[in-house]
Short mmCIF file of C-alpha atoms in Angstrom, two decimals:
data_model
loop_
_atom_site.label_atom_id
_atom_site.label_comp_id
_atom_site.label_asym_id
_atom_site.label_seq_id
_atom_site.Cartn_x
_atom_site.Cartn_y
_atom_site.Cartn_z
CA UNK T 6 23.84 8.06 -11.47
CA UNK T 7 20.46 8.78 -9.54
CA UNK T 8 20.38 8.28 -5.70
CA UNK T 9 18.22 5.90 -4.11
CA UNK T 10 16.51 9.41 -2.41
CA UNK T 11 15.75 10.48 -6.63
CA UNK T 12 14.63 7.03 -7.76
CA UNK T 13 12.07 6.63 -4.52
CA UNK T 14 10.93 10.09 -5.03
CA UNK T 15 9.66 9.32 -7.94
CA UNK T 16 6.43 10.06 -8.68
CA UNK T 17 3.81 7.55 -10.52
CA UNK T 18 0.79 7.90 -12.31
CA UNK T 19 -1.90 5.24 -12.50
CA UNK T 20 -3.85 4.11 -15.59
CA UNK T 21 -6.77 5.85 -13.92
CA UNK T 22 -5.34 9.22 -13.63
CA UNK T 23 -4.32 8.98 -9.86
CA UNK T 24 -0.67 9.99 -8.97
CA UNK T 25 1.38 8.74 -6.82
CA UNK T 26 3.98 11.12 -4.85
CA UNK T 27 6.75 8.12 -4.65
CA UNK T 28 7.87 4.38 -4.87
CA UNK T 29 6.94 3.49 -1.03
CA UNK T 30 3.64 1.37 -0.33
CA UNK T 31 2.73 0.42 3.03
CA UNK T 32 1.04 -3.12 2.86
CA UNK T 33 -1.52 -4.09 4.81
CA UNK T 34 -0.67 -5.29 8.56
CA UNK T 35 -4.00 -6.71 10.50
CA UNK T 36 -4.71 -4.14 12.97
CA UNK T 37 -6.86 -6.04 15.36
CA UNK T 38 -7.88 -2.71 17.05
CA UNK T 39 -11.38 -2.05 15.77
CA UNK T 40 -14.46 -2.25 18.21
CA UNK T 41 -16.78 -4.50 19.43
CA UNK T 42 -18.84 -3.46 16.44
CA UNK T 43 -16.28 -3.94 14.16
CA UNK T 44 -16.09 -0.08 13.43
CA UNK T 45 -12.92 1.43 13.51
CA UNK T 46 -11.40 3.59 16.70
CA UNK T 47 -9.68 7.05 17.18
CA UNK T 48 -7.01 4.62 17.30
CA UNK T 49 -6.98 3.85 13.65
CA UNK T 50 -6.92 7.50 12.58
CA UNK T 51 -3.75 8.06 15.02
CA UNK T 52 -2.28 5.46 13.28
CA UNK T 53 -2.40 5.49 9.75
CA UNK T 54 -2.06 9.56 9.90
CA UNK T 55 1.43 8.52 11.66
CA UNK T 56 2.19 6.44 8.41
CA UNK T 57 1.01 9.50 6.23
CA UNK T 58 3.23 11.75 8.04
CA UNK T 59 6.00 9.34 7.73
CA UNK T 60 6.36 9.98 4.18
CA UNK T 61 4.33 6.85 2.32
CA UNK T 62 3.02 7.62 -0.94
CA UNK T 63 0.53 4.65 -0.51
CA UNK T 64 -0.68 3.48 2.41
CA UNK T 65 -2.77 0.20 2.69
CA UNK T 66 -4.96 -0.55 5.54
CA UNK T 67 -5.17 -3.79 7.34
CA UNK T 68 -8.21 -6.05 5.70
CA UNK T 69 -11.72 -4.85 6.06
CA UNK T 70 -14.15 -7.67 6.13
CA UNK T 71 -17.25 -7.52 3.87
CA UNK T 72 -19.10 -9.40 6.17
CA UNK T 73 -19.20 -9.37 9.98
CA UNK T 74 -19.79 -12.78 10.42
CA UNK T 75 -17.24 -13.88 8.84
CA UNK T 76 -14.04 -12.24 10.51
CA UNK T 77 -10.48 -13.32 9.75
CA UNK T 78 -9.02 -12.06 13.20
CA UNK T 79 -9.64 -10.69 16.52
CA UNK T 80 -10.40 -6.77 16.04
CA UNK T 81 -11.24 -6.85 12.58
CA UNK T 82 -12.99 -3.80 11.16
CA UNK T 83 -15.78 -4.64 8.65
CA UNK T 84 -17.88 -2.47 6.54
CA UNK T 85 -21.09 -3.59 5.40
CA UNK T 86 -23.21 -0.34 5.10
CA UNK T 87 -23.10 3.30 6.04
CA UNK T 88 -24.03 3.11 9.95
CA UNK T 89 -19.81 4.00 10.88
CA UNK T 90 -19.63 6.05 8.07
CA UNK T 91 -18.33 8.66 9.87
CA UNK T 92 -15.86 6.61 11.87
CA UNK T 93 -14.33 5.85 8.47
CA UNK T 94 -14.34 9.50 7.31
CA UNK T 95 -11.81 10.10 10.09
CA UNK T 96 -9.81 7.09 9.67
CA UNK T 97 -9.92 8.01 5.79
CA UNK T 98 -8.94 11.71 6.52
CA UNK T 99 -6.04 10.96 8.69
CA UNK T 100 -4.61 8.36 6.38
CA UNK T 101 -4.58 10.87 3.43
CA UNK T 102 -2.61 13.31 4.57
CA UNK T 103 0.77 14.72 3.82
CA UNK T 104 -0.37 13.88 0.25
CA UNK T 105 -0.48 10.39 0.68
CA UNK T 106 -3.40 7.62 -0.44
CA UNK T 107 -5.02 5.57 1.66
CA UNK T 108 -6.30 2.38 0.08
CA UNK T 109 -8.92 -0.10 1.88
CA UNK T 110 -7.66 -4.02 1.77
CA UNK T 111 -11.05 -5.53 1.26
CA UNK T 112 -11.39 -8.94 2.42
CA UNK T 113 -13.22 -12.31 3.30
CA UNK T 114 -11.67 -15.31 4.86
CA UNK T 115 -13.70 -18.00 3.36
CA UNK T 116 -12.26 -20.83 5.39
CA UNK T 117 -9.64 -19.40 6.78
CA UNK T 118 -12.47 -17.97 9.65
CA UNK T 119 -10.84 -19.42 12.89
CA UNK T 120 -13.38 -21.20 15.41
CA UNK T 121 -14.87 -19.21 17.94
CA UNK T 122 -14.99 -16.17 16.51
CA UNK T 123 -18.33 -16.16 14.73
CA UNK T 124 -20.85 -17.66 14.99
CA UNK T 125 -22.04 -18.58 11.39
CA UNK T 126 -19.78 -21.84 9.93
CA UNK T 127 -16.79 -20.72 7.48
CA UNK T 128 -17.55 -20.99 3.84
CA UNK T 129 -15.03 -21.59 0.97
CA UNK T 130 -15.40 -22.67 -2.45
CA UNK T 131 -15.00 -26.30 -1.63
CA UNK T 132 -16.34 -28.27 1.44
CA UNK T 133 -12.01 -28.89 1.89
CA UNK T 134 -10.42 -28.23 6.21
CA UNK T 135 -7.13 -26.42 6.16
CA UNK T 136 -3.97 -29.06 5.97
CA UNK T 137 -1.43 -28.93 8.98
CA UNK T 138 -0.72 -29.33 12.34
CA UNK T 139 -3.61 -28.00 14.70
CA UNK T 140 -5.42 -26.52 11.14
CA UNK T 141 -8.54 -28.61 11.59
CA UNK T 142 -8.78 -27.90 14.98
CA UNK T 143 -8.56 -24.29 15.17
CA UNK T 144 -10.33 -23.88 11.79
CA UNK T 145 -12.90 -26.16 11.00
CA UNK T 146 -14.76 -28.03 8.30
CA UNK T 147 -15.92 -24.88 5.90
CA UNK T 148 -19.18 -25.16 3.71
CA UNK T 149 -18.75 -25.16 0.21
CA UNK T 150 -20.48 -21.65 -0.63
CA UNK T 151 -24.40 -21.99 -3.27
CA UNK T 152 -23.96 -20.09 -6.80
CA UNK T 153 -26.33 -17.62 -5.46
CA UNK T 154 -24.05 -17.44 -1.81
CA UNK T 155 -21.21 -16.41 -4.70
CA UNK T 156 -23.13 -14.05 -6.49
CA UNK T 157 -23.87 -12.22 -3.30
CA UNK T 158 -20.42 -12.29 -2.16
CA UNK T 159 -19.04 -10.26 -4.89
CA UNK T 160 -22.02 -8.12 -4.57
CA UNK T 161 -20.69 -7.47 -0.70
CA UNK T 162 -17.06 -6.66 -2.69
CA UNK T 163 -18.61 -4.17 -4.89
CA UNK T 164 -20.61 -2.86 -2.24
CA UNK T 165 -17.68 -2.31 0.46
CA UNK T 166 -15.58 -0.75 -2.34
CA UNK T 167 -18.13 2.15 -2.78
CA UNK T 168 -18.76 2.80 0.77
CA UNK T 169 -14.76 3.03 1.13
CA UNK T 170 -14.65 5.39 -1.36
CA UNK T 171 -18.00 7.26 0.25
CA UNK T 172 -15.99 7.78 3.12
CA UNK T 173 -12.78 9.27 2.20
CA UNK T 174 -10.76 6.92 1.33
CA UNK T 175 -8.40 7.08 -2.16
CA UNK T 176 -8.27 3.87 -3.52
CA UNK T 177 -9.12 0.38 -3.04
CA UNK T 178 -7.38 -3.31 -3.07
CA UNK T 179 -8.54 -6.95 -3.18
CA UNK T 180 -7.07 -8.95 -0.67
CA UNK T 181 -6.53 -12.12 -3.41
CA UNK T 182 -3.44 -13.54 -1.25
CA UNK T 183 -2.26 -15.63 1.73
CA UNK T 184 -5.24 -18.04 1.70
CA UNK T 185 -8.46 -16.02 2.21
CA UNK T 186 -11.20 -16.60 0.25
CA UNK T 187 -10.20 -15.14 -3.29
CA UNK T 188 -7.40 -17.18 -2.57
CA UNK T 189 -9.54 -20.10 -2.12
CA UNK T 190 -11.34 -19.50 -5.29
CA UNK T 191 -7.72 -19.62 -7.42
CA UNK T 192 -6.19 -22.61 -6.04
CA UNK T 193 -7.44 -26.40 -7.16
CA UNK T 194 -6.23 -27.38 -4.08
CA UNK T 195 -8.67 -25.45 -2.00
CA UNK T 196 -11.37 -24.96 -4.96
CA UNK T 197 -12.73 -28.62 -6.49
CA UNK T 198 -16.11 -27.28 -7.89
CA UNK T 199 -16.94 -28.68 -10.93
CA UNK T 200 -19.08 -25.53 -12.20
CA UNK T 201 -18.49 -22.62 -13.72
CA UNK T 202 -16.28 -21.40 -10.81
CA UNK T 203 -13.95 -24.08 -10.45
CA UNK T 204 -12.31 -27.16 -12.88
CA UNK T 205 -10.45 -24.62 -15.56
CA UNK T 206 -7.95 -22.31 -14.58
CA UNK T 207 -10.22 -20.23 -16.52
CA UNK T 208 -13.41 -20.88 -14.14
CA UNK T 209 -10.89 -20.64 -10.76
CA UNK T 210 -9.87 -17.01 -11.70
CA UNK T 211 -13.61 -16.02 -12.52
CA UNK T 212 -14.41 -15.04 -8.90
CA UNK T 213 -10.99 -12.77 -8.97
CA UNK T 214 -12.04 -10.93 -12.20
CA UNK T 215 -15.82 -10.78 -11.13
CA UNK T 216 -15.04 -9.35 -7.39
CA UNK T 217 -12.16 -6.30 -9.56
CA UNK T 218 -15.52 -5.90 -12.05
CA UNK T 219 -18.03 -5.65 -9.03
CA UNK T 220 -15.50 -2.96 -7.14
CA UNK T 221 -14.86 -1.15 -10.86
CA UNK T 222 -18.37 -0.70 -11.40
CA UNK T 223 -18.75 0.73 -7.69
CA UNK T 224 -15.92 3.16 -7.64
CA UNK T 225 -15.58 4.37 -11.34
CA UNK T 226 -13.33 4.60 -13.97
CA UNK T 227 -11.30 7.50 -12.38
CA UNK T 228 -10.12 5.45 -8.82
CA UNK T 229 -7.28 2.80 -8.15
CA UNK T 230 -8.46 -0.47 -7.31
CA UNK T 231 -6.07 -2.63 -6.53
CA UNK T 232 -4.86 -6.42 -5.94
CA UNK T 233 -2.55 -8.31 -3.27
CA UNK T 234 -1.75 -11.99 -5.25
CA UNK T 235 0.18 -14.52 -4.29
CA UNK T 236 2.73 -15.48 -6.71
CA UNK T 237 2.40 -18.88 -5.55
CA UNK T 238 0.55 -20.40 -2.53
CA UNK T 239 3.91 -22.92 -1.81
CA UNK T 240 2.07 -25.93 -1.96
CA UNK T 241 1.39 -29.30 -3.72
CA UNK T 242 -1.27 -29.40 -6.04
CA UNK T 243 -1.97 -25.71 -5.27
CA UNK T 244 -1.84 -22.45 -6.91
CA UNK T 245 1.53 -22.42 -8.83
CA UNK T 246 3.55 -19.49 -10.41
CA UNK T 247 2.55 -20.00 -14.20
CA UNK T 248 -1.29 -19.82 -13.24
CA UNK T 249 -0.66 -16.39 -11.25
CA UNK T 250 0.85 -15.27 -14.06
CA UNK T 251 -1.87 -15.99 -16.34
CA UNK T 252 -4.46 -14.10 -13.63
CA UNK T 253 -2.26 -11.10 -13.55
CA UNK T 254 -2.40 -10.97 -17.60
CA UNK T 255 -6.49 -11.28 -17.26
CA UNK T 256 -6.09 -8.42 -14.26
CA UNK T 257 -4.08 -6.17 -16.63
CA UNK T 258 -6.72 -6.80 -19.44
CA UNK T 259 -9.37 -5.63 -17.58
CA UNK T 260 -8.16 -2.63 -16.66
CA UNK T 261 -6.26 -2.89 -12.52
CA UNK T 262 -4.39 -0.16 -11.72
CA UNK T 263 -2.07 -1.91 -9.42
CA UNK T 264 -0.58 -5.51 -8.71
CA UNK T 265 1.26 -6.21 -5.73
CA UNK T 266 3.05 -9.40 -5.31
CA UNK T 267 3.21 -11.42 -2.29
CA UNK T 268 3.15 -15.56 -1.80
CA UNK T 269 2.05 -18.05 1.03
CA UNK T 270 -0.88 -18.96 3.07
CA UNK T 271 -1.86 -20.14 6.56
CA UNK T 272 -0.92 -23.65 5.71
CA UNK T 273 2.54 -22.50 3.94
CA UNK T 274 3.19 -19.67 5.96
CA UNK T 275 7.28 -19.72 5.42
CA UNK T 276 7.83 -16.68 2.87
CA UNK T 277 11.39 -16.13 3.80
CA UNK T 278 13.65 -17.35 0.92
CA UNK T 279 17.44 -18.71 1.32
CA UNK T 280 18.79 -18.36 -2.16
CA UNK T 281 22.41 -16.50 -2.19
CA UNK T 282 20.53 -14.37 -5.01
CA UNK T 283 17.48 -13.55 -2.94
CA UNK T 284 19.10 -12.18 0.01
CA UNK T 285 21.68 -10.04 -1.85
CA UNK T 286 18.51 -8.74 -3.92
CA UNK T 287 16.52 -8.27 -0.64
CA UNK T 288 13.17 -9.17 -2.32
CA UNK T 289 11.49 -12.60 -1.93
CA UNK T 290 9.42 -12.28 -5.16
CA UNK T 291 11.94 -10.42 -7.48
CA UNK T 292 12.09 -13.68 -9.76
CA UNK T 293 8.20 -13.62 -10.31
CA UNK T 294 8.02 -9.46 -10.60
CA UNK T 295 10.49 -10.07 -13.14
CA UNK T 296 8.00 -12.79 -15.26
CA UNK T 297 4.93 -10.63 -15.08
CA UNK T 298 6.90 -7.56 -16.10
CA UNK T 299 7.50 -9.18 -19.40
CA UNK T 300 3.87 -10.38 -20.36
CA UNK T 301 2.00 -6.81 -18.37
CA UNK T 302 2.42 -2.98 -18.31
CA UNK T 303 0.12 -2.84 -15.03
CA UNK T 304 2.29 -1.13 -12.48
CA UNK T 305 3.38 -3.88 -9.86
CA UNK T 306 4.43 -3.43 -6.25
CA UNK T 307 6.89 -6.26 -4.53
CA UNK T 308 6.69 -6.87 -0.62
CA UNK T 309 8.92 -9.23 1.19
CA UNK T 310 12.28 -8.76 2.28
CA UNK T 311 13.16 -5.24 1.79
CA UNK T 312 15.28 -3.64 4.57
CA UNK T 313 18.02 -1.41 2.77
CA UNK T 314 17.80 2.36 0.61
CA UNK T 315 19.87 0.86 -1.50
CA UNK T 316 18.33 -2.80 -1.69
CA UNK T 317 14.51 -0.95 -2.88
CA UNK T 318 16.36 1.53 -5.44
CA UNK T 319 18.08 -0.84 -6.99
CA UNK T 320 14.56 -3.13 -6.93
CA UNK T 321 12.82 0.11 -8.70
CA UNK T 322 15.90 0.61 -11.10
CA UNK T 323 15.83 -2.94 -12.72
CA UNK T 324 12.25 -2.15 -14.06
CA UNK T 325 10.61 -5.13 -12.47
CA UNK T 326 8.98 -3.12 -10.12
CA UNK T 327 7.46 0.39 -9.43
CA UNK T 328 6.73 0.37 -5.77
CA UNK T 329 7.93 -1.32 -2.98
CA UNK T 330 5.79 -3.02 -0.59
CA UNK T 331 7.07 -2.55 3.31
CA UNK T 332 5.39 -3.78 6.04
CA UNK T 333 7.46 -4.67 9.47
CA UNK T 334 10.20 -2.28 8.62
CA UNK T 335 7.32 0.50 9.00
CA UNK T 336 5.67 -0.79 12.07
CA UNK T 337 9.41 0.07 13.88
CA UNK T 338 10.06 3.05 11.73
CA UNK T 339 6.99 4.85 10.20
CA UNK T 340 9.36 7.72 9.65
CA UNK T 341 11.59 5.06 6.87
CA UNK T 342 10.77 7.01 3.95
CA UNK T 343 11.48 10.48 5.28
CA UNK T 344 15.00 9.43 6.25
CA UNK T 345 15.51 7.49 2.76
CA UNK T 346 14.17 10.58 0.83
CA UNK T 347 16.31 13.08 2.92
CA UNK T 348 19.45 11.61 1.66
CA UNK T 349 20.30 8.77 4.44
CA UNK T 350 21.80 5.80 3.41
CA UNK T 351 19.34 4.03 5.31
CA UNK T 352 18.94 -0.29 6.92
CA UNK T 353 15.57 -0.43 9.03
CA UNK T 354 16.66 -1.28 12.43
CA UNK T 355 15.12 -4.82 12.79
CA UNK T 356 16.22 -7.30 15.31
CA UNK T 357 15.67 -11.00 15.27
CA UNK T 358 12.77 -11.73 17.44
CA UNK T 359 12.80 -15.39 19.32
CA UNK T 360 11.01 -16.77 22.67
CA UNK T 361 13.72 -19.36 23.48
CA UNK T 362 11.54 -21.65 22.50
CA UNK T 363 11.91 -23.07 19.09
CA UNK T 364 8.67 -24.57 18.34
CA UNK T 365 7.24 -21.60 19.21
CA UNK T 366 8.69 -19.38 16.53
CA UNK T 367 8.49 -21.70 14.16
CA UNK T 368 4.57 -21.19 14.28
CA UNK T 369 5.44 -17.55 14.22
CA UNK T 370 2.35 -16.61 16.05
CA UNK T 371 4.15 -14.69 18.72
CA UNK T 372 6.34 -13.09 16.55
CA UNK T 373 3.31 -11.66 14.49
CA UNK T 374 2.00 -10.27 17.86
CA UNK T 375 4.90 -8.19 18.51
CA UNK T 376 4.53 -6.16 15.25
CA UNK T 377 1.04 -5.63 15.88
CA UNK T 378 1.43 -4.08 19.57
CA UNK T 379 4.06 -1.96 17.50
CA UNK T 380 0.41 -1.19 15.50
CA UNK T 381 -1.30 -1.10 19.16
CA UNK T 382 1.28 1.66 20.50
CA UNK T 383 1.06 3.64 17.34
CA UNK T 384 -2.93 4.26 17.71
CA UNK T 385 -2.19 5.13 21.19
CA UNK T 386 -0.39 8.35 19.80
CA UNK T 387 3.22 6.47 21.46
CA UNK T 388 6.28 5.33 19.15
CA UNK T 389 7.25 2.04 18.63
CA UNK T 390 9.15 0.44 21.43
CA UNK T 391 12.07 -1.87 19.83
CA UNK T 392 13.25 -3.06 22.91
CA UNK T 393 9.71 -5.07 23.58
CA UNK T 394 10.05 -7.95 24.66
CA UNK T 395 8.14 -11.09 22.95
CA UNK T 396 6.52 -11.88 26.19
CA UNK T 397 5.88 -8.74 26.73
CA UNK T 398 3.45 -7.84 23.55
CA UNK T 399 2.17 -11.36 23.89
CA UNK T 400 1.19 -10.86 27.24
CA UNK T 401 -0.79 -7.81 26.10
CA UNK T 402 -2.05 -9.22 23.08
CA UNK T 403 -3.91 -11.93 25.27
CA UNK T 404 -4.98 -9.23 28.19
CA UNK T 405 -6.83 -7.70 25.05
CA UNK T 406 -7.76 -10.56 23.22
CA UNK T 407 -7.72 -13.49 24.74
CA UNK T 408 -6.07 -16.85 23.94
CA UNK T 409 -8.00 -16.27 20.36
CA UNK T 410 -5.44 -14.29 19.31
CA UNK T 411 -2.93 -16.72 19.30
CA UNK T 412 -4.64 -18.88 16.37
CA UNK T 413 -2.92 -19.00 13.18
CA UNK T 414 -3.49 -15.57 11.02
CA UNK T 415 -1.66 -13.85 8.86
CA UNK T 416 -1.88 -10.14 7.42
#
């Protein structure tokens, strides 16, 4: 019987020729460290070479904004053209060592652009405010985005894509999940056109295939592009599991290299699942995984949940899945898949994280802010500090951001 150290150490080779070294993908975790010109720091090299070092095959970054008017969070980096260039070489160049990739998340928020922080309104496919406590409030009415404003916005995907891959970088992924704008585009909740982007499932899913098409023609035949879905968006009249589905068939026809699964949005943020099955199984998603493995071929990655050696062999063994997605577990232990492929029968060291104050972790907005000083302390060249208090990283996430960084956001 192979080890969970044999079956992780697997290596995989994409549909356009790329290999990867094993079954670990870091997803993407918002930074919020780039500068005041939305170029990334020293910082962001320090950090994601500590994630290459720590033994990730693929590593993705946090979401890259094609558009720096229209940022998602605090400290977003965005890349519109070639003036940071070299800023990104080093970022790209410390992310892809020790053999691993380093793959862009390229983003927009659409209307999920919280007040305040630009100064051009929020667009989205429909003229439609977030739903939810405090949603309209912190986010706005958005404007429902022109043909042409469409057209140019997968343009800016394309665009992004090729500069990423300019710079160093080994691969590239859509951010089509948690309620930003591709999001948006999939959901007849959020997207009511009534032309050739929206009505049909069919016409929702045509800014998803057009945006992969736009970065494909960019980057070439011969480089992973990549997509984050959600497998469902949680809410009524919304983006359900048997229309995800149907995109990731479309996705697979037209040539991705890589799916990974995911689910929620701002306005259905809860991704944590109680089923008895779903906790002994580790993964949220591993019911959906299992669906699109039987209609695609398309190599899929699952994130959510996983905290055990033996909980992401035995996802990896059933088929469903080729990578696993991690994301918190590495901000406290960037060194995970070292110690799983050395042999240890490994459980990431997590702690349940509260402020005493139950409202306030429901919203989960503080909780969010102690994984990214975790980020923070990484890009400072220091190790993660498990024993930080809540207060304590939110008191530092405001001293650097300001009471703006406590509005609903989501990686």
């Amino acid at each position: 019987m192979s080890t969970p150290s044999e079956i992780l150490g697997a290596p995989i080779t994409l549909r356009c020729g790329a290999t990867i070294k094993n079954r670990f993908l870091k997803s993407a975790m918002s930074e919020g460290i780039a500068d005041n010109a939305h170029d990334p720091t020293p910082n962001h090299a320090r950090l994601y070479g500590t994630f290459a070092s720590g033994g990730t095959g693929v590593v993705v970054t946090g979401n890259v904004m094609i558009d720096s008017r229209a940022l998602g969070e605090p400290g977003n980096v965005a890349l519109e053209d070639d003036h940071a260039l070299t800023k990104h070489k080093a970022w790209a160049n410390a992310g892809t060592g020790n053999g691993a990739h380093l793959w862009m998340q390229i983003n927009h928020p659409g209307k999920q652009q919280p007040k305040g922080i630009s100064a051009q309104q929020a667009v989205a496919p429909s003229a439609i405010p977030l739903e939810g406590t405090g949603m309209k409030s912190a986010f706005g009415v958005p404007r429902e985005l022109s043909g042409d404003e469409i057209e140019e916005l997968i343009a800016r995907f394309g665009r992004t894509a090729g500069l990423a891959k300019k710079a160093g970088f080994s691969g590239v992924q859509i951010h089509g999940a948690h309620g930003y704008l591709v999001s948006q585009f999939l959901s007849p909740r959020h997207n009511q056109r009534t032309d050739e982007w929206g009505g049909s499932a069919e016409n929702r899913r045509r800014f998803a295939l057009q945006v992969y098409q736009s970065m494909r023609a960019a980057v070439g035949e011969d480089f992973p592009v990549s997509i984050k879905l959600n497998s469902a968006d949680f809410m009524k009249g919304g983006f359900t599991d048997e229309e995800s589905l149907d995109v990731v068939a479309e996705l697979d026809k037209a040539g991705i290299d890589l799916i990974e699964i995911s689910g929620g949005s701002y306005e259905s943020p809860e991704m944590f699942v109680s089923k008895k099955s779903t906790r002994e199984r580790e993964a949220f998603f591993m019911d959906f995984a299992e669906k699109a493995r039987k209609r695609v071929k398309v190599p899929l990655a699952l994130t959510g949940g996983f905290r055990t050696a033996r909980g992401m062999a035995r996802a990896i063994q059933s088929g469903a899945v080729d990578l696993v997605g991690l994301a918190r577990p590495l901000c406290v232990d960037p060194e995970l898949p070292n110690k799983i492929l050395s042999g240890a029968d490994y459980e990431a060291p997590m702690r349940k994280l509260s402020t005493g104050i139950g409202a306030l972790d429901k919203m989960g907005m503080v909780e969010i802010t102690w994984y990214e000083q975790q980020l923070a302390r990484m890009g400072r060249g220091q190790r993660p500090s498990r024993n930080m208090t809540v207060w304590g990283a939110a008191t530092r996430t405001m001293l650097a951001n300001g009471l703006k960084a406590f509005q609903q956001r989501r990686a």
